[in-house]
Structure formats: structure tokens, C-alpha cells
Short mmCIF file of C-alpha atoms in Angstrom, two decimals:
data_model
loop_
_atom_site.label_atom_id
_atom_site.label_comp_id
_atom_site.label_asym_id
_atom_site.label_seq_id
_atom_site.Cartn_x
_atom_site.Cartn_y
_atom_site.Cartn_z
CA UNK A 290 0.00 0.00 0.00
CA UNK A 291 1.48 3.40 -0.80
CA UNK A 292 2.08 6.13 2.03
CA UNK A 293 -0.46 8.43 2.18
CA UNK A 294 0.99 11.64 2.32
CA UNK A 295 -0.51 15.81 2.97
CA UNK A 296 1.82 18.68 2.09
CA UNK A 297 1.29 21.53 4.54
CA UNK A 298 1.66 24.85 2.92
CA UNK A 299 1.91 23.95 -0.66
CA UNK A 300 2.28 27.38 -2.60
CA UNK A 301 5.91 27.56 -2.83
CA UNK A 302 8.57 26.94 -4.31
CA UNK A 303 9.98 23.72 -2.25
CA UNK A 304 6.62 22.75 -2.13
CA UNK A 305 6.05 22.51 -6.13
CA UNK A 306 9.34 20.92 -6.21
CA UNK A 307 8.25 18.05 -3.36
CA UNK A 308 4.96 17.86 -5.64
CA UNK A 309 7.15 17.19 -8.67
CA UNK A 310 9.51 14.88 -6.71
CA UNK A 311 6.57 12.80 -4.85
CA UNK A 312 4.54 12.38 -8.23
CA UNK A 313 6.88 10.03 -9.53
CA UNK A 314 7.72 8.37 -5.80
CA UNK A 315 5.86 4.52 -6.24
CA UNK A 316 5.21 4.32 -2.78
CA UNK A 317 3.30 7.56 -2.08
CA UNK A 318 -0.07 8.86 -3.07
CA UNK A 319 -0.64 12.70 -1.71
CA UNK A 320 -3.80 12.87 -0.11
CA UNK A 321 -4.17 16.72 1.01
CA UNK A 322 -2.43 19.57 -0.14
CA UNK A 323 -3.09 22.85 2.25
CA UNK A 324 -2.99 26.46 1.96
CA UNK A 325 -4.82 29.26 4.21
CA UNK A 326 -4.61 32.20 0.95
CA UNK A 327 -5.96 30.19 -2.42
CA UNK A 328 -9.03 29.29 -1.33
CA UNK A 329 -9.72 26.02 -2.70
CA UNK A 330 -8.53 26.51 -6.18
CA UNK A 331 -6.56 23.87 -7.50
CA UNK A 332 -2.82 23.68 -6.89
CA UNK A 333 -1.95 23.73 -10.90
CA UNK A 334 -3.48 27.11 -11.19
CA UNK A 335 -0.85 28.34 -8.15
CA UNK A 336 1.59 25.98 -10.16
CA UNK A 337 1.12 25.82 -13.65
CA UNK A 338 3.97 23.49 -14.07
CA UNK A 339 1.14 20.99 -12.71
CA UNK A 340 -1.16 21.22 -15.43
CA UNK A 341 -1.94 17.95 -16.39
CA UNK A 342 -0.15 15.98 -13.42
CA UNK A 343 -2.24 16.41 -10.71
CA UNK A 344 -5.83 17.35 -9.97
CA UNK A 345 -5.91 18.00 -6.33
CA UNK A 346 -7.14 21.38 -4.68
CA UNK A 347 -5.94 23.59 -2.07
CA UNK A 348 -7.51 23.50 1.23
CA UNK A 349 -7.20 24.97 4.34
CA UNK A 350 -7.88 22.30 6.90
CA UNK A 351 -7.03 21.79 10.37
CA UNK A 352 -4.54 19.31 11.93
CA UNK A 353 -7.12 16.81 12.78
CA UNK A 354 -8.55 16.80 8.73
CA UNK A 355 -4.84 16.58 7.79
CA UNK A 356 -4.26 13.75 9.97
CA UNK A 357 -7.36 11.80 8.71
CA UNK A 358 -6.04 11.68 5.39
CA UNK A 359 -2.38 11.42 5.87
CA UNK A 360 0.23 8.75 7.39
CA UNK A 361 3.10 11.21 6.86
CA UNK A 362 2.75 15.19 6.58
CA UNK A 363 5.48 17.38 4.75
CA UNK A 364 5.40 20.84 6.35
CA UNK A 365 6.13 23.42 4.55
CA UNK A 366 4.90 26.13 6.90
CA UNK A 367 7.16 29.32 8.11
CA UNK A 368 8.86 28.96 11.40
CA UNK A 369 6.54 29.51 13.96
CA UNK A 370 3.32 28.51 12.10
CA UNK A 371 5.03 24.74 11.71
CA UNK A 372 5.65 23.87 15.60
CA UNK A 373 1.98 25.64 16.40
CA UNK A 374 0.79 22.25 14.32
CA UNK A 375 2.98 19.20 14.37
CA UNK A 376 2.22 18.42 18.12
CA UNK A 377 -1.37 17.34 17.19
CA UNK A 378 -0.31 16.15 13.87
CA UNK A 379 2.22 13.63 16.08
CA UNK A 380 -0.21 12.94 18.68
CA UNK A 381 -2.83 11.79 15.95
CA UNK A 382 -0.03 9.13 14.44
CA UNK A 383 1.69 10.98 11.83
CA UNK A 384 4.91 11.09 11.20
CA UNK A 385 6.74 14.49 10.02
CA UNK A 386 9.20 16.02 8.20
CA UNK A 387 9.43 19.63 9.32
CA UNK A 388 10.90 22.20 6.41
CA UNK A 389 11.14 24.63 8.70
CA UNK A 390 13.85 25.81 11.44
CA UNK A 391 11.48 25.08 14.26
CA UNK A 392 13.02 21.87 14.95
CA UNK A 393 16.59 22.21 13.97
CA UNK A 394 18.14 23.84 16.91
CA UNK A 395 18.24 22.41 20.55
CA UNK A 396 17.71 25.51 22.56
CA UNK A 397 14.74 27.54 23.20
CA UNK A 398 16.75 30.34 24.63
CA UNK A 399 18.82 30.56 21.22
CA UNK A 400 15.49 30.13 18.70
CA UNK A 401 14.37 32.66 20.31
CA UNK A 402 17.25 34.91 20.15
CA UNK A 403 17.71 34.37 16.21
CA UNK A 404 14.27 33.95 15.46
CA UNK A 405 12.44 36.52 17.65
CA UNK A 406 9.68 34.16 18.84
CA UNK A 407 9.42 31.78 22.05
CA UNK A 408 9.26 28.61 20.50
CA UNK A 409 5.47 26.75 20.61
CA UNK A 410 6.70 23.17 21.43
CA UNK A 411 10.31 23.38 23.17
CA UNK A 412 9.97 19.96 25.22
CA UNK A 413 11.28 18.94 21.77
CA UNK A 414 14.28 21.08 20.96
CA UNK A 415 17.01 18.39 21.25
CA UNK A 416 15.23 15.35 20.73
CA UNK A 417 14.33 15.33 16.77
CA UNK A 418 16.99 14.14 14.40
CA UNK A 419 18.50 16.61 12.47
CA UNK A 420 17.57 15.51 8.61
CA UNK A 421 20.93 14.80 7.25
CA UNK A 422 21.25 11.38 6.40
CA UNK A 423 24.83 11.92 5.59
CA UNK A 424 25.82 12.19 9.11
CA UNK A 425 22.12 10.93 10.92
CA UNK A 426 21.06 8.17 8.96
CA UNK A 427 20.54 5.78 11.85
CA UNK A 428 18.36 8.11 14.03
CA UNK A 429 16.61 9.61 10.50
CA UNK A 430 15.05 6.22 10.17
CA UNK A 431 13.23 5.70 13.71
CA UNK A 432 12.10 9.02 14.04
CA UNK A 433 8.41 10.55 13.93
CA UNK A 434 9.79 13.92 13.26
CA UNK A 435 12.76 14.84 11.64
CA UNK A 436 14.24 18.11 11.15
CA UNK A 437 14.94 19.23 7.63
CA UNK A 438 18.23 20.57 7.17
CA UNK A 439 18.01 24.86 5.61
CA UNK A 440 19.57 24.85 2.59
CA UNK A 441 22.53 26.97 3.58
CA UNK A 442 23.63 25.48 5.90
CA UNK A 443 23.61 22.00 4.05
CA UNK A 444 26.04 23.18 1.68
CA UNK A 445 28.36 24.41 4.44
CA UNK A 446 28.37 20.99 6.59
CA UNK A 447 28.93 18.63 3.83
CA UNK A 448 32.09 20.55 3.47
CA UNK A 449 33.36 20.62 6.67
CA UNK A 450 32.11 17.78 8.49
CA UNK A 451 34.38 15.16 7.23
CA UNK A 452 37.14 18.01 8.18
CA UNK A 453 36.21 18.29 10.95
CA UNK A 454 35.65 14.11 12.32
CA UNK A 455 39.23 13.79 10.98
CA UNK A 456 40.41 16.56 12.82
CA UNK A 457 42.33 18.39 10.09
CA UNK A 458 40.65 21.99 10.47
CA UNK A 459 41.07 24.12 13.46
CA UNK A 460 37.25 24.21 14.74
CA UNK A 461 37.45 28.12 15.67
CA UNK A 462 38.20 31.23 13.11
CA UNK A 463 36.29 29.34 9.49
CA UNK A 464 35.17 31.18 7.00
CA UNK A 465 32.22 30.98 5.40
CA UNK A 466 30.87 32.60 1.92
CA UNK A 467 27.90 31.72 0.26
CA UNK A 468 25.93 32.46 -2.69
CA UNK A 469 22.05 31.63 -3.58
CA UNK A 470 19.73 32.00 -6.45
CA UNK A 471 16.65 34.11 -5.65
CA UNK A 472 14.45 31.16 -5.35
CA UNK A 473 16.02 31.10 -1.62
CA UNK A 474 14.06 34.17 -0.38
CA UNK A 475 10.81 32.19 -0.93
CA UNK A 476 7.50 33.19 -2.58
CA UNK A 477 6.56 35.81 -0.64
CA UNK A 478 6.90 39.23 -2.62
CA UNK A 479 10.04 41.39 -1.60
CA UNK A 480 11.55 44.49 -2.40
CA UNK A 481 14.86 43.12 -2.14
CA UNK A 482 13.72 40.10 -4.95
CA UNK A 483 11.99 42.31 -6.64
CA UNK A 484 13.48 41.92 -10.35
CA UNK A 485 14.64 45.14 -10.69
CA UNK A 486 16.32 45.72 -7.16
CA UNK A 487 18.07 41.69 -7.76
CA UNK A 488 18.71 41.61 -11.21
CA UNK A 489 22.86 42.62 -12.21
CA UNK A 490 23.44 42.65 -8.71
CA UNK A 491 25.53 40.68 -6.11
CA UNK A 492 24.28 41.83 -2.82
CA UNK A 493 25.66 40.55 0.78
CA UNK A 494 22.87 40.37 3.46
CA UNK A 495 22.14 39.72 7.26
CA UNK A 496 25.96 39.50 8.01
CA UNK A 497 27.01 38.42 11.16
CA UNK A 498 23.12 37.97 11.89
CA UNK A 499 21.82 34.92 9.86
CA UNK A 500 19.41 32.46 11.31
CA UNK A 501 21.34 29.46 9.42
CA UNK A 502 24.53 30.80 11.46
CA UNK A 503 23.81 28.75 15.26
CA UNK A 504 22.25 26.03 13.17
CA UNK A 505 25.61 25.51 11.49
CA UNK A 506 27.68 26.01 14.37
CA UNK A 507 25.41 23.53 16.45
CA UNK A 508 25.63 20.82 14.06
CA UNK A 509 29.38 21.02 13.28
CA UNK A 510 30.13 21.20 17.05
CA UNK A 511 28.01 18.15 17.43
CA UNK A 512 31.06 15.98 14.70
CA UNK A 513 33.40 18.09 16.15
CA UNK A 514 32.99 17.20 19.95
CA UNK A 515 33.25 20.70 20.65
CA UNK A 516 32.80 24.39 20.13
CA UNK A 517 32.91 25.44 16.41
CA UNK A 518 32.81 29.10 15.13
CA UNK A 519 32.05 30.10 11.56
CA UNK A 520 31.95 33.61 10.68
CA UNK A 521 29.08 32.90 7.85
CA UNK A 522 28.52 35.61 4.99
CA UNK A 523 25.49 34.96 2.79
CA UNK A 524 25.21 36.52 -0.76
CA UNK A 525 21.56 37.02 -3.13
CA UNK A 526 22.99 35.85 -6.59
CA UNK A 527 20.70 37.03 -9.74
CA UNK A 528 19.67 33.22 -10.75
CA UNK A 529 17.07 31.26 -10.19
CA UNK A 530 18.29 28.40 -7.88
CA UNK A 531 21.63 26.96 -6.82
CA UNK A 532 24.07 27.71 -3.94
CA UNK A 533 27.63 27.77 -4.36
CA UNK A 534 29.72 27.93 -0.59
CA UNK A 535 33.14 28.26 -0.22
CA UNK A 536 35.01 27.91 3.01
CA UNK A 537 38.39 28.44 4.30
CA UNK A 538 39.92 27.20 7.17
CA UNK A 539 43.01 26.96 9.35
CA UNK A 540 44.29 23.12 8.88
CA UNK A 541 46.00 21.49 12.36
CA UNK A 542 48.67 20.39 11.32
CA UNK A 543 50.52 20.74 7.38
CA UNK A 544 48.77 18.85 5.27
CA UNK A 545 48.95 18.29 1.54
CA UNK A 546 45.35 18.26 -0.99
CA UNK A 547 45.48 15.14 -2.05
CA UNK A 548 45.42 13.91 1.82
CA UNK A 549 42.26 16.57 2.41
CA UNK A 550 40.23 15.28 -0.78
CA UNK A 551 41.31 11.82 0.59
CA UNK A 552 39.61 12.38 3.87
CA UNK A 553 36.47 14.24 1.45
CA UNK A 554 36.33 10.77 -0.76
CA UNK A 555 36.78 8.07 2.51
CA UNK A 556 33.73 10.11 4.20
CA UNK A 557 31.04 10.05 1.26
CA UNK A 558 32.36 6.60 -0.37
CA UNK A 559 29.00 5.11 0.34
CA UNK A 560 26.86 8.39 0.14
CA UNK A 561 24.84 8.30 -3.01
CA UNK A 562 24.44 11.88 -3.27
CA UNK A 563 27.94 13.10 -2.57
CA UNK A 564 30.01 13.80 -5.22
CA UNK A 565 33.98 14.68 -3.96
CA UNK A 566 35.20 15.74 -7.72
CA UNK A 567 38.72 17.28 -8.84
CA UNK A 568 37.75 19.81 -10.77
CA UNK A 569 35.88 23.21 -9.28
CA UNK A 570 32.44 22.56 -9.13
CA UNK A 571 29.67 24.99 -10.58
CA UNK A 572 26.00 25.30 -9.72
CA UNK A 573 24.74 23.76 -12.89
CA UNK A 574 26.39 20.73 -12.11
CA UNK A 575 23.97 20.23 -9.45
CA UNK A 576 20.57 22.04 -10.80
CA UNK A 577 17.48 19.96 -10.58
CA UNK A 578 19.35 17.30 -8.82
CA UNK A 579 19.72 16.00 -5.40
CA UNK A 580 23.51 15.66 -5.67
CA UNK A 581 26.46 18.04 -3.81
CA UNK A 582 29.26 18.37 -5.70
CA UNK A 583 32.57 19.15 -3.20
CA UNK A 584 36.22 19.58 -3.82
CA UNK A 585 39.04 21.02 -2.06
CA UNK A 586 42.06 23.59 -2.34
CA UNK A 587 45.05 24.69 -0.69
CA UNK A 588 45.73 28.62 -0.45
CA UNK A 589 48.94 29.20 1.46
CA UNK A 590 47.59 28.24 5.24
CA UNK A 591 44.26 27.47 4.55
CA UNK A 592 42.49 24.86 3.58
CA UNK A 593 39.41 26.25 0.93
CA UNK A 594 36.31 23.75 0.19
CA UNK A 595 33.89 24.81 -2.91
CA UNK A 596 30.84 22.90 -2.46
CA UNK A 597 27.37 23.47 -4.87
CA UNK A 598 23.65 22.20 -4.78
CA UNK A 599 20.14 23.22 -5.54
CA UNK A 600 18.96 24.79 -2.72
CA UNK A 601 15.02 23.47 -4.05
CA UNK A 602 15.90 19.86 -4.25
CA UNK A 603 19.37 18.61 -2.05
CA UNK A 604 18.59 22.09 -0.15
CA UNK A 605 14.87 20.78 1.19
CA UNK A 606 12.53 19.07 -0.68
CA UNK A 607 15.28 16.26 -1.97
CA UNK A 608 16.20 15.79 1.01
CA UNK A 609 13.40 15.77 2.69
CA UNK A 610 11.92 12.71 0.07
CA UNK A 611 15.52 11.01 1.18
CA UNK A 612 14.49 11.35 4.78
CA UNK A 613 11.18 9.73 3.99
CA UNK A 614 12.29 7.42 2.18
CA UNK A 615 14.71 6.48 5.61
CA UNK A 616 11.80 6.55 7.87
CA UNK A 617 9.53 4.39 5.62
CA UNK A 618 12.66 1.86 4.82
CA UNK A 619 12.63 2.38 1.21
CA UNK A 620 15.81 2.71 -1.18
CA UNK A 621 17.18 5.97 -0.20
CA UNK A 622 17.15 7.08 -3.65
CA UNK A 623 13.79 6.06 -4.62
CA UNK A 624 12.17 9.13 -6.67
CA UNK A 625 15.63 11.01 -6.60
CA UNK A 626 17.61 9.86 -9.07
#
């Protein structure tokens, strides 16, 4: 029997792109698609990349009707508006996969510091698996609620994790520069994606004041053992989708490329959507695709990692379909590749 499956929020972008991604999944049939704006129009005339693939309305239902129809919910719901509904959604049986930061970081003293809200459900801050099956595979699969990973900060541990584990990099003083397509900012009109404020421009933002920054720091410092600090600096590219990060960091001891791309290549031997390559990867290696591409340089002291994805498919909704593909103990890969 296939997995009957609701998509909370499904006007935006990583929800059009779970849509696509879940339409050709075998084992899943979506059962409810939500929205509190469109009424109950259907969800091809919000996405017209639909027509013809899927005939289901919006509707704005309550946790209870969502739960009714669904065995596992995708929420795609702002931060906030996500943990104000997956309590009853878990309660009634369902199991989760949260797209939004409500989940991701362990205290409620530092959500609510970055995110400027006292979290709705913080008996659960350290207790959900953080959706990376790259380094949480085991507790992905046995979990009722998983975390997904923001698509920043994905980018950024793929890197440095294996680093990291191996003890190579120095865990304070990394740099961290990243670049997104548009597609990043959401749906939600704004005048700094407006096309004519974005378009032939390269524009830094929220330095030093990120949300993704603690949720980077957290998870690295979990590999690590210990404290990590990034200094992160994100960057609104004019393109529709990709992220391109490039780090640079002190190594421990001197240490040659070869022996770093090594340590890059023995980490993700096994991990189907990890691709350590030679050459300098670009973000239309990886458009569309559930793949990060990573490789590795060294620039007098430091050691500099390039690493690429989608931000729309490995970023959230790819990896969210490889978490629930974990949880529900099919082929990782199913509906990815």
C-alpha cells in the first residue's frame, strides 16, 4: 500500500518541487495539499507546471482533517506557524518532516534569540533528528519527526564535516561565503527580490546575523565534539536556484590536498548523493538534482572547500523525500535519481 501523504503549505517553491519529486515516488499517493490564501482553487493554477499531473485542490484544513487523510505530513509552513501544528499532527499518528527551522536547533533560549519568537513546542528542541542522512542516517530512520536541514547550511556541513571528524581543520576562526539563487528568499513578494532591485546585482545580506549561522555552528560542534565558530557571509545571486559555498579554514597540522580530498572521498564513499570531484564545481552541475558536488584547495595556510547544490531539491525538498524514504525503509534514492 502506498504512504499516504498531505503537504502543509503547498504554494511555494519547495513545495512545487516536493509535488514534482513525490509524483513520480511509487510508494506515495498525496492525499491533502493545504494552503490558508488560495481558497480552494486547484494547486496547478498556483503551479502551472502541474497542469496535467495532478488534480488535487488547495484547502485549508485543520490538523485533525490533515491527519485523517495522511500517514506522513510534509510541512512546509514558516517557522513559527510549523511547531503551532505538528504536536497534534504527532499525537494523531503521523509522522513528520518539518521544512522549517522550528526543529533544527536544541535551545529555546537561542530560537528565540535568532528567530524573535518563544518557541510553541520546546519539550522537543534536542530530541528530533536533524535531517541529514549523511551524518544521521541511523536516528533519520526511527524518528516521527525529523528536522529538515536549511539549505545553507547543508552546503556548508557537507564541506566541513568530514574536516572536521578527521580533525584536520582548526574548529574556531572558518570562514564561510555563500551564494544563492533568488528562489532562496521564498514566494513571498520582496523588495529586495523584486526583479529590478536583484537583477545585475551581487548583494551581501544579514551579516554576522543569519538564522542558518547557530544552526551551522550547532551541528558542526556536534562531529566536532566541541565548540565550532564560523563567521558565515550569505550573498543574493541574480539566478534562479543553486548555492555555491566556499570555506576556508586553518588546517591542524601541514597537510597536503590530495590527503584533504582523501579524507572528502573516505567520508562520502557510500553516500549516493555526494560527489567529492577534482575539478571546481559549478551550480549547474547540481541544478534539478539531489547531488552536492565538493572539492578542495590549498591557499597558502588554509584549507578552501567549494561545495554546490540546488537549494530546491538537495537544499529541502530532496532531502526531505531522502528522509522519507529512511523513515519508511525504502531505497534511499527512490524518486531522486
Amino acid at each position: 500500500m502506498a504512504i499516504r501523504v498531505a503537504i502543509l503549505g503547498a504554494t511555494g517553491y519547495t513545495a512545487v518541487e516536493l509535488i514534482k519529486i513525490l509524483l513520480r515516488h511509487p510508494e506515495v499517493t498525496i492525499t491533502a495539499l493545504t494552503s490558508r490564501q488560495e481558497g480552494n482553487a486547484p494547486v496547478a493554477s498556483v503551479h502551472p507546471s502541474l497542469v496535467g499531473r495532478i488534480s488535487a485542490n488547495l484547502e485549508n484544513l485543520t490538523p485533525a482533517e490533515v491527519a485523517a487523510r495522511a500517514e506522513c505530513v510534509f510541512s512546509c509552513l514558516p517557522h513559527c506557524a510549523s511547531a503551532e501544528v505538528i504536536p497534534e499532527l504527532l499525537k494523531s499518528g503521523c509522522r513528520v518532516v518539518d521544512f522549517s527551522a522550528d526543529y533544527r536547533l536544541n535551545s529555546p533560549q537561542v530560537y528565540e534569540e535568532w528567530y524573535g519568537h518563544r518557541h510553541p513546542d520546546p519539550e522537543r528542541l534536542g530530541k528530533v533528528p536533524y535531517g541529514l542522512p549523511e551524518l544521521f542516517r541511523k536516528e533519520i530512520r526511527s524518528a516521527s519527526l525529523v528536522a529538515n536541514p536549511g539549505c545553507y547550511p547543508t552546503s556548508v556541513i557537507l564541506a566541513l564535516a568530514p574536516l572536521l571528524k578527521a580533525g584536520l581543520i582548526e574548529p574556531r576562526d572558518i570562514i564561510v561565503d555563500s551564494k544563492s539563487g533568488v528562489s532562496g528568499a521564498g514566494r513571498t513578494p520582496k523588495l529586495t527580490t523584486h526583479f529590478p532591485e536583484c537583477n545585475e546585482s551581487l548583494s551581501a545580506y544579514n551579516v554576522g546575523r543569519h538564522r542558518h549561522q547557530p544552526e551551522i555552528e550547532q551541528i558542526l560542534g556536534q562531529v566536532a565534539g566541541g565548540t565550532v565558530e564560523v563567521v558565515f557571509t550569505p550573498h543574493l545571486v541574480p539566478m534562479d536556484r543553486g548555492i555555491l559555498t566556499t570555506t576556508y579554514s586553518r588546517p591542524t597540522r601541514q597537510v597536503s590536498e590530495d590527503e584533504v580530498l582523501d579524507c572528502l572521498e573516505s567520508f562520502y564513499q557510500n553516500e549516493p548523493f555526494v560527489q567529492v570531484v577534482d575539478h571546481l564545481p559549478a551550480t549547474k552541475d547540481t541544478a534539478g538534482t539531489n547531488f552536492c558536488h565538493i572539492t578542495a584547495r590549498i591557499v597558502r595556510d588554509r584549507i578552501v572547500t567549494v561545495s554546490c547544490l540546488d537549494n530546491l531539491v538537495k537544499g529541502a525538498s530532496g532531502a526531505a523525500v531522502q528522509n522519507f524514504n529512511l523513515m519508511y525503509g525504502f531505497p534511499e534514492t527512490t524518486a531522486l535519481l
